[in-house]
Short mmCIF file of C-alpha atoms in Angstrom, two decimals:
data_model
loop_
_atom_site.label_atom_id
_atom_site.label_comp_id
_atom_site.label_asym_id
_atom_site.label_seq_id
_atom_site.Cartn_x
_atom_site.Cartn_y
_atom_site.Cartn_z
CA MET Y 1 -16.77 32.77 -58.98
CA ALA Y 2 -14.29 30.94 -56.70
CA ALA Y 3 -14.67 27.36 -58.06
CA PRO Y 4 -15.56 24.70 -55.62
CA ALA Y 5 -13.50 22.80 -53.04
CA LEU Y 6 -12.27 19.21 -54.10
CA THR Y 7 -13.30 16.89 -51.65
CA ARG Y 8 -10.98 13.79 -51.36
CA PRO Y 9 -13.33 10.41 -51.40
CA PRO Y 10 -13.36 8.25 -47.98
CA ALA Y 11 -10.38 5.53 -48.09
CA ALA Y 12 -11.38 2.57 -47.90
CA PRO Y 13 -11.46 0.24 -44.99
CA VAL Y 14 -9.09 -1.97 -43.74
CA PRO Y 15 -10.04 -5.59 -43.98
CA PRO Y 16 -8.99 -6.85 -40.63
CA ALA Y 17 -6.20 -9.51 -41.24
CA PRO Y 18 -7.81 -13.29 -40.92
CA ARG Y 19 -6.14 -14.43 -38.03
CA GLN Y 20 -4.24 -17.90 -37.15
CA ASN Y 21 -5.41 -20.73 -36.82
CA ARG Y 22 -3.80 -22.44 -33.16
CA ARG Y 23 -5.14 -24.88 -32.94
CA ARG Y 24 -2.59 -27.00 -31.57
CA THR Y 25 -2.88 -30.81 -33.76
CA ALA Y 26 -4.19 -33.24 -31.93
CA THR Y 27 -1.17 -35.86 -31.95
CA PRO Y 28 -2.25 -39.70 -30.48
CA ALA Y 29 0.68 -38.89 -27.80
CA ARG Y 30 -1.16 -35.29 -26.44
CA ILE Y 31 -5.01 -36.80 -26.79
CA ALA Y 32 -3.18 -40.49 -25.14
CA GLY Y 33 -2.13 -37.27 -22.82
CA THR Y 34 -4.82 -35.25 -22.22
CA ALA Y 35 -7.41 -38.47 -20.83
CA ILE Y 36 -5.08 -39.43 -18.79
CA VAL Y 37 -4.81 -36.56 -16.59
CA SER Y 38 -9.03 -36.05 -17.30
CA VAL Y 39 -8.91 -39.27 -15.72
CA LEU Y 40 -6.10 -38.70 -12.72
CA ALA Y 41 -8.22 -35.31 -12.22
CA VAL Y 42 -11.55 -36.96 -11.67
CA VAL Y 43 -9.87 -39.27 -9.59
CA TRP Y 44 -8.15 -36.93 -7.52
CA LEU Y 45 -11.68 -34.87 -6.99
CA LEU Y 46 -13.74 -37.99 -6.22
CA PRO Y 47 -12.98 -38.19 -2.66
CA TYR Y 48 -13.96 -34.43 -2.60
CA ALA Y 49 -17.40 -35.04 -4.65
CA TRP Y 50 -18.47 -38.07 -2.27
CA ALA Y 51 -18.03 -35.89 1.09
CA ALA Y 52 -19.93 -32.92 -0.18
CA VAL Y 53 -22.39 -35.54 -1.26
CA THR Y 54 -22.71 -37.11 1.95
CA ALA Y 55 -22.39 -33.63 4.13
CA PHE Y 56 -26.21 -33.68 2.24
CA LYS Y 57 -27.69 -36.76 2.39
CA PRO Y 58 -29.38 -37.99 6.03
CA GLU Y 59 -26.95 -39.43 8.96
CA THR Y 60 -28.94 -42.88 8.61
CA GLU Y 61 -28.50 -43.31 4.88
CA ALA Y 62 -25.21 -41.59 5.25
CA ALA Y 63 -24.05 -44.79 7.26
CA ALA Y 64 -26.25 -47.13 5.25
CA THR Y 65 -24.52 -49.93 3.23
CA PRO Y 66 -24.26 -50.13 0.50
CA LEU Y 67 -23.55 -46.54 0.09
CA THR Y 68 -25.21 -44.52 -2.84
CA TRP Y 69 -24.52 -41.59 -4.13
CA PHE Y 70 -27.76 -39.82 -4.49
CA PRO Y 71 -29.74 -40.70 -1.11
CA GLU Y 72 -33.76 -42.32 -1.50
CA SER Y 73 -35.15 -39.80 0.47
CA GLY Y 74 -33.24 -35.93 -0.67
CA PHE Y 75 -30.74 -34.24 0.11
CA THR Y 76 -31.05 -32.33 3.14
CA LEU Y 77 -29.39 -29.88 5.44
CA ASP Y 78 -29.28 -31.21 9.10
CA ALA Y 79 -25.81 -32.24 9.40
CA PHE Y 80 -25.32 -28.27 8.84
CA THR Y 81 -27.68 -27.18 11.13
CA LYS Y 82 -26.64 -29.89 13.84
CA VAL Y 83 -22.86 -28.47 13.59
CA LEU Y 84 -24.04 -25.28 13.75
CA GLY Y 85 -25.81 -25.77 16.45
CA GLU Y 86 -23.88 -28.30 18.71
CA GLY Y 87 -20.97 -26.30 17.88
CA ASN Y 88 -19.93 -22.35 18.67
CA ILE Y 89 -18.80 -21.97 15.20
CA PRO Y 90 -18.61 -18.52 14.50
CA LEU Y 91 -16.21 -17.65 18.11
CA TRP Y 92 -13.76 -20.83 16.78
CA THR Y 93 -13.81 -19.01 13.71
CA TRP Y 94 -12.64 -16.03 15.05
CA ASN Y 95 -10.30 -17.34 16.85
CA SER Y 96 -8.44 -19.08 13.57
CA LEU Y 97 -8.88 -15.65 11.25
CA ILE Y 98 -6.91 -13.97 14.71
CA THR Y 99 -4.08 -16.34 15.42
CA SER Y 100 -4.33 -17.17 11.22
CA ALA Y 101 -3.62 -14.00 10.63
CA ALA Y 102 -0.52 -12.82 13.17
CA ILE Y 103 0.84 -15.80 12.01
CA THR Y 104 1.08 -14.49 8.30
CA VAL Y 105 1.69 -11.12 9.33
CA ILE Y 106 4.92 -12.15 11.75
CA THR Y 107 5.68 -14.84 9.98
CA LEU Y 108 6.68 -12.16 6.73
CA VAL Y 109 8.09 -10.02 8.14
CA ILE Y 110 10.66 -12.39 10.32
CA SER Y 111 11.15 -14.17 6.79
CA ALA Y 112 11.75 -11.34 4.33
CA LEU Y 113 14.11 -9.15 6.49
CA CYS Y 114 16.09 -12.63 7.12
CA ALA Y 115 15.40 -13.62 3.72
CA TYR Y 116 17.08 -10.22 2.96
CA ALA Y 117 19.57 -10.01 5.15
CA LEU Y 118 20.95 -14.37 3.72
CA SER Y 119 20.67 -12.62 -0.23
CA ARG Y 120 22.80 -8.90 0.28
CA ILE Y 121 24.46 -8.51 3.43
CA ASP Y 122 27.85 -10.21 3.91
CA PHE Y 123 28.79 -10.92 7.25
CA LYS Y 124 30.73 -13.99 9.13
CA GLY Y 125 28.15 -17.27 9.72
CA LYS Y 126 25.83 -16.56 6.96
CA ARG Y 127 26.51 -19.69 5.43
CA ILE Y 128 27.07 -21.69 7.97
CA LEU Y 129 22.61 -20.78 9.48
CA MET Y 130 22.06 -20.65 5.63
CA SER Y 131 22.79 -24.50 6.45
CA VAL Y 132 21.07 -24.36 9.68
CA ILE Y 133 17.89 -23.21 7.97
CA ILE Y 134 17.75 -25.68 5.30
CA ALA Y 135 18.79 -28.62 7.93
CA SER Y 136 16.02 -27.12 10.15
CA ILE Y 137 13.37 -27.14 6.92
CA ILE Y 138 13.61 -31.52 7.65
CA ILE Y 139 13.10 -31.62 10.72
CA PRO Y 140 9.36 -33.15 11.55
CA PRO Y 141 6.76 -30.14 13.69
CA PRO Y 142 5.59 -32.69 15.96
CA VAL Y 143 9.78 -33.12 17.74
CA LEU Y 144 9.32 -29.79 18.52
CA ILE Y 145 6.24 -30.22 20.70
CA ILE Y 146 7.34 -31.39 23.99
CA PRO Y 147 10.82 -28.64 24.45
CA LEU Y 148 8.28 -25.65 22.47
CA PHE Y 149 5.31 -26.79 24.97
CA TYR Y 150 7.65 -26.21 28.40
CA GLN Y 151 9.36 -23.44 26.95
CA LEU Y 152 5.29 -21.52 27.03
CA LEU Y 153 4.98 -22.75 30.27
CA SER Y 154 8.12 -21.15 31.25
CA MET Y 155 6.39 -18.31 29.93
CA HIS Y 156 3.52 -18.81 31.45
CA LEU Y 157 2.09 -18.05 27.38
CA ILE Y 158 -0.26 -21.26 27.57
CA ASP Y 159 -4.59 -20.66 26.75
CA THR Y 160 -3.84 -18.01 24.90
CA TYR Y 161 -3.64 -16.50 21.95
CA TRP Y 162 0.04 -16.09 22.33
CA ALA Y 163 0.53 -19.92 22.79
CA ILE Y 164 -0.52 -20.43 19.08
CA ILE Y 165 0.69 -17.56 17.54
CA LEU Y 166 5.24 -17.64 18.87
CA PRO Y 167 5.58 -20.90 17.83
CA GLN Y 168 4.38 -21.30 14.42
CA VAL Y 169 5.87 -17.87 13.41
CA ILE Y 170 9.54 -19.59 12.49
CA ALA Y 171 9.28 -20.22 8.37
CA PRO Y 172 12.65 -21.69 7.35
CA ALA Y 173 10.89 -22.54 4.07
CA MET Y 174 9.60 -20.08 3.11
CA VAL Y 175 13.00 -17.84 4.38
CA PHE Y 176 13.86 -20.54 1.76
CA ILE Y 177 11.60 -18.63 -1.22
CA LEU Y 178 12.15 -15.52 -0.23
CA LYS Y 179 16.03 -15.72 -0.65
CA LYS Y 180 15.75 -17.43 -3.96
CA PHE Y 181 13.60 -14.62 -4.89
CA PHE Y 182 15.61 -11.76 -3.78
CA ASP Y 183 18.61 -12.43 -5.51
CA GLN Y 184 17.03 -12.55 -8.92
CA ILE Y 185 16.22 -9.14 -8.06
CA PRO Y 186 18.50 -6.70 -9.77
CA ARG Y 187 21.44 -5.13 -7.33
CA GLU Y 188 21.73 -1.95 -10.06
CA LEU Y 189 18.57 -1.27 -8.96
CA GLU Y 190 19.20 -1.19 -4.91
CA GLU Y 191 22.75 0.31 -6.41
CA ALA Y 192 21.38 3.43 -7.85
CA ALA Y 193 19.10 4.23 -4.60
CA ILE Y 194 21.96 3.20 -2.65
CA MET Y 195 23.91 6.37 -4.10
CA ASP Y 196 20.70 8.96 -4.01
CA GLY Y 197 21.53 8.91 -0.44
CA ALA Y 198 18.28 6.29 1.23
CA GLY Y 199 19.56 3.64 3.42
CA ARG Y 200 19.28 -0.18 3.68
CA MET Y 201 15.85 -0.63 5.44
CA ARG Y 202 14.76 2.28 2.56
CA VAL Y 203 15.89 0.22 0.06
CA PHE Y 204 14.42 -2.60 1.18
CA LEU Y 205 10.90 -0.77 1.28
CA GLN Y 206 10.48 1.26 -1.12
CA ILE Y 207 12.26 -0.54 -4.19
CA VAL Y 208 13.27 -4.68 -2.70
CA LEU Y 209 9.18 -5.32 -1.53
CA PRO Y 210 7.08 -3.21 -3.93
CA LEU Y 211 8.85 -6.02 -6.56
CA SER Y 212 8.11 -8.73 -5.00
CA ARG Y 213 4.72 -8.68 -4.56
CA PRO Y 214 3.77 -12.29 -6.33
CA ILE Y 215 6.06 -13.76 -3.99
CA LEU Y 216 4.62 -12.27 -0.57
CA SER Y 217 1.48 -12.90 -1.88
CA ALA Y 218 2.56 -16.82 -2.75
CA VAL Y 219 4.20 -16.94 1.18
CA ALA Y 220 1.26 -15.10 3.04
CA ILE Y 221 -1.32 -17.98 1.24
CA PHE Y 222 0.91 -20.34 2.15
CA VAL Y 223 1.46 -20.42 5.26
CA PHE Y 224 -2.10 -18.96 6.03
CA ILE Y 225 -3.42 -21.41 4.93
CA GLY Y 226 -1.00 -24.25 6.63
CA ALA Y 227 -2.02 -21.77 10.27
CA TRP Y 228 -5.67 -22.59 9.37
CA ASN Y 229 -5.11 -26.36 9.76
CA ASN Y 230 -2.80 -26.82 12.52
CA PHE Y 231 -4.54 -29.11 14.69
CA LEU Y 232 -1.71 -30.31 16.87
CA TRP Y 233 -0.44 -27.82 18.29
CA PRO Y 234 -3.42 -25.38 18.86
CA PHE Y 235 -4.71 -28.33 20.86
CA ILE Y 236 -2.04 -29.47 23.12
CA ALA Y 237 -1.59 -25.52 23.73
CA THR Y 238 -4.87 -24.37 25.20
CA ASN Y 239 -7.46 -25.79 27.00
CA ASP Y 240 -9.79 -22.55 27.20
CA PRO Y 241 -12.72 -23.89 25.93
CA SER Y 242 -13.18 -19.76 24.42
CA LEU Y 243 -9.81 -20.12 22.05
CA LEU Y 244 -10.49 -23.19 20.25
CA THR Y 245 -10.21 -22.66 17.51
CA LEU Y 246 -12.43 -24.35 14.30
CA PRO Y 247 -10.31 -27.36 13.63
CA VAL Y 248 -9.60 -27.48 17.23
CA GLY Y 249 -13.76 -27.47 17.85
CA LEU Y 250 -14.91 -29.05 14.75
CA GLN Y 251 -13.16 -32.11 16.93
CA THR Y 252 -14.79 -31.36 19.89
CA ILE Y 253 -18.47 -32.13 17.87
CA LYS Y 254 -17.01 -35.44 16.35
CA SER Y 255 -15.60 -36.85 19.83
CA ALA Y 256 -19.36 -35.27 22.21
CA TYR Y 257 -21.27 -37.49 19.28
CA GLY Y 258 -19.60 -40.22 18.23
CA ILE Y 259 -18.96 -40.52 14.81
CA GLN Y 260 -21.84 -39.42 12.65
CA TYR Y 261 -21.23 -38.74 8.94
CA ALA Y 262 -23.36 -36.42 8.23
CA GLN Y 263 -21.81 -34.23 10.28
CA ASN Y 264 -18.09 -34.84 9.33
CA MET Y 265 -18.01 -34.08 6.73
CA ALA Y 266 -20.65 -31.28 7.13
CA SER Y 267 -17.82 -29.87 9.27
CA ALA Y 268 -14.62 -30.82 7.29
CA LEU Y 269 -17.45 -28.15 4.23
CA LEU Y 270 -17.06 -25.65 7.50
CA ALA Y 271 -13.32 -25.51 8.01
CA ALA Y 272 -12.43 -25.39 4.01
CA LEU Y 273 -14.41 -23.37 3.03
CA PRO Y 274 -12.90 -20.66 3.94
CA LEU Y 275 -9.95 -21.26 2.31
CA ILE Y 276 -11.12 -21.88 -1.08
CA ILE Y 277 -12.48 -18.64 -1.57
CA VAL Y 278 -9.07 -17.54 -0.81
CA PHE Y 279 -7.94 -19.51 -3.28
CA LEU Y 280 -10.32 -18.65 -5.46
CA PHE Y 281 -9.55 -14.58 -5.09
CA PHE Y 282 -5.96 -14.90 -4.58
CA GLN Y 283 -4.86 -18.19 -7.48
CA ARG Y 284 -3.31 -16.26 -9.76
CA GLN Y 285 -0.62 -14.52 -7.19
CA ILE Y 286 -0.28 -18.55 -6.11
CA ILE Y 287 1.03 -19.04 -9.72
CA LYS Y 288 2.56 -16.44 -10.18
CA GLY Y 289 4.66 -16.22 -7.76
CA ILE Y 290 4.82 -20.21 -7.54
CA SER Y 291 6.55 -18.99 -11.09
CA THR Y 292 8.92 -16.26 -10.42
CA THR Y 293 10.25 -18.13 -7.40
CA GLY Y 294 13.36 -19.94 -9.56
CA LEU Y 295 13.39 -22.73 -7.47
CA ALA Y 296 13.32 -25.14 -10.74
CA GLY Y 297 17.23 -23.92 -11.65
CA THR Y 298 18.71 -24.84 -7.76
#
């Protein structure tokens, strides 16, 4: 008769290692810094909170004195109803979406190509061109309004989408930011691809751009926000009511019906709502893109 096989008792479970206490010591300097930052955050958010509260007030109480945070008759949606009823909000939003998206795409293409050429290709006049790009960053955009208007007028582009789009696709600041990021990408990756037979454009599309997704996302969001909020140039370049962007269209409501505080605040909230949604979805890309630009060491 065979002897029964010896069974090994199960090993006792290993207790988890105690977690290290990572709580920072509450020093007086840290407490003071937190308090100061908290106060500054409240001060910064106070106007936005007041705008949101005013938008939901009745018009009579929005302009009444003394000012109060909570209306006696309660909050209402009358301001939003009047703004949506008196203005063509869907059309203006669509125009802003089309122009802002087109400006973002074209700006990314132009800026990325220009920045890559300045970062990787040695050509005659490169330093001069880079100096011109840096100098053009400090030029105020209103200075160029008159020559741009006459240029588009001679091209018969006034009162078209292109009149809004084309003058906004040149962004020297974005070229500079992208160049600084491309400078950080190791050249060995591109040299290995070139030795394998890849051309310059293929290296740019298949190696450089995939590695540049954080900064490209950040630049795209910055350009989109700037194009969406732009009021002055679309106001000058278009007279056709069917081409009005959201900031310009909301301004026509204000001028037509006088100063009505609740409606003004409701219009501002409606214009800012798409940007808030964009930021909530892409805030990680924005922070990551800013932190990887390499501007801190320049």
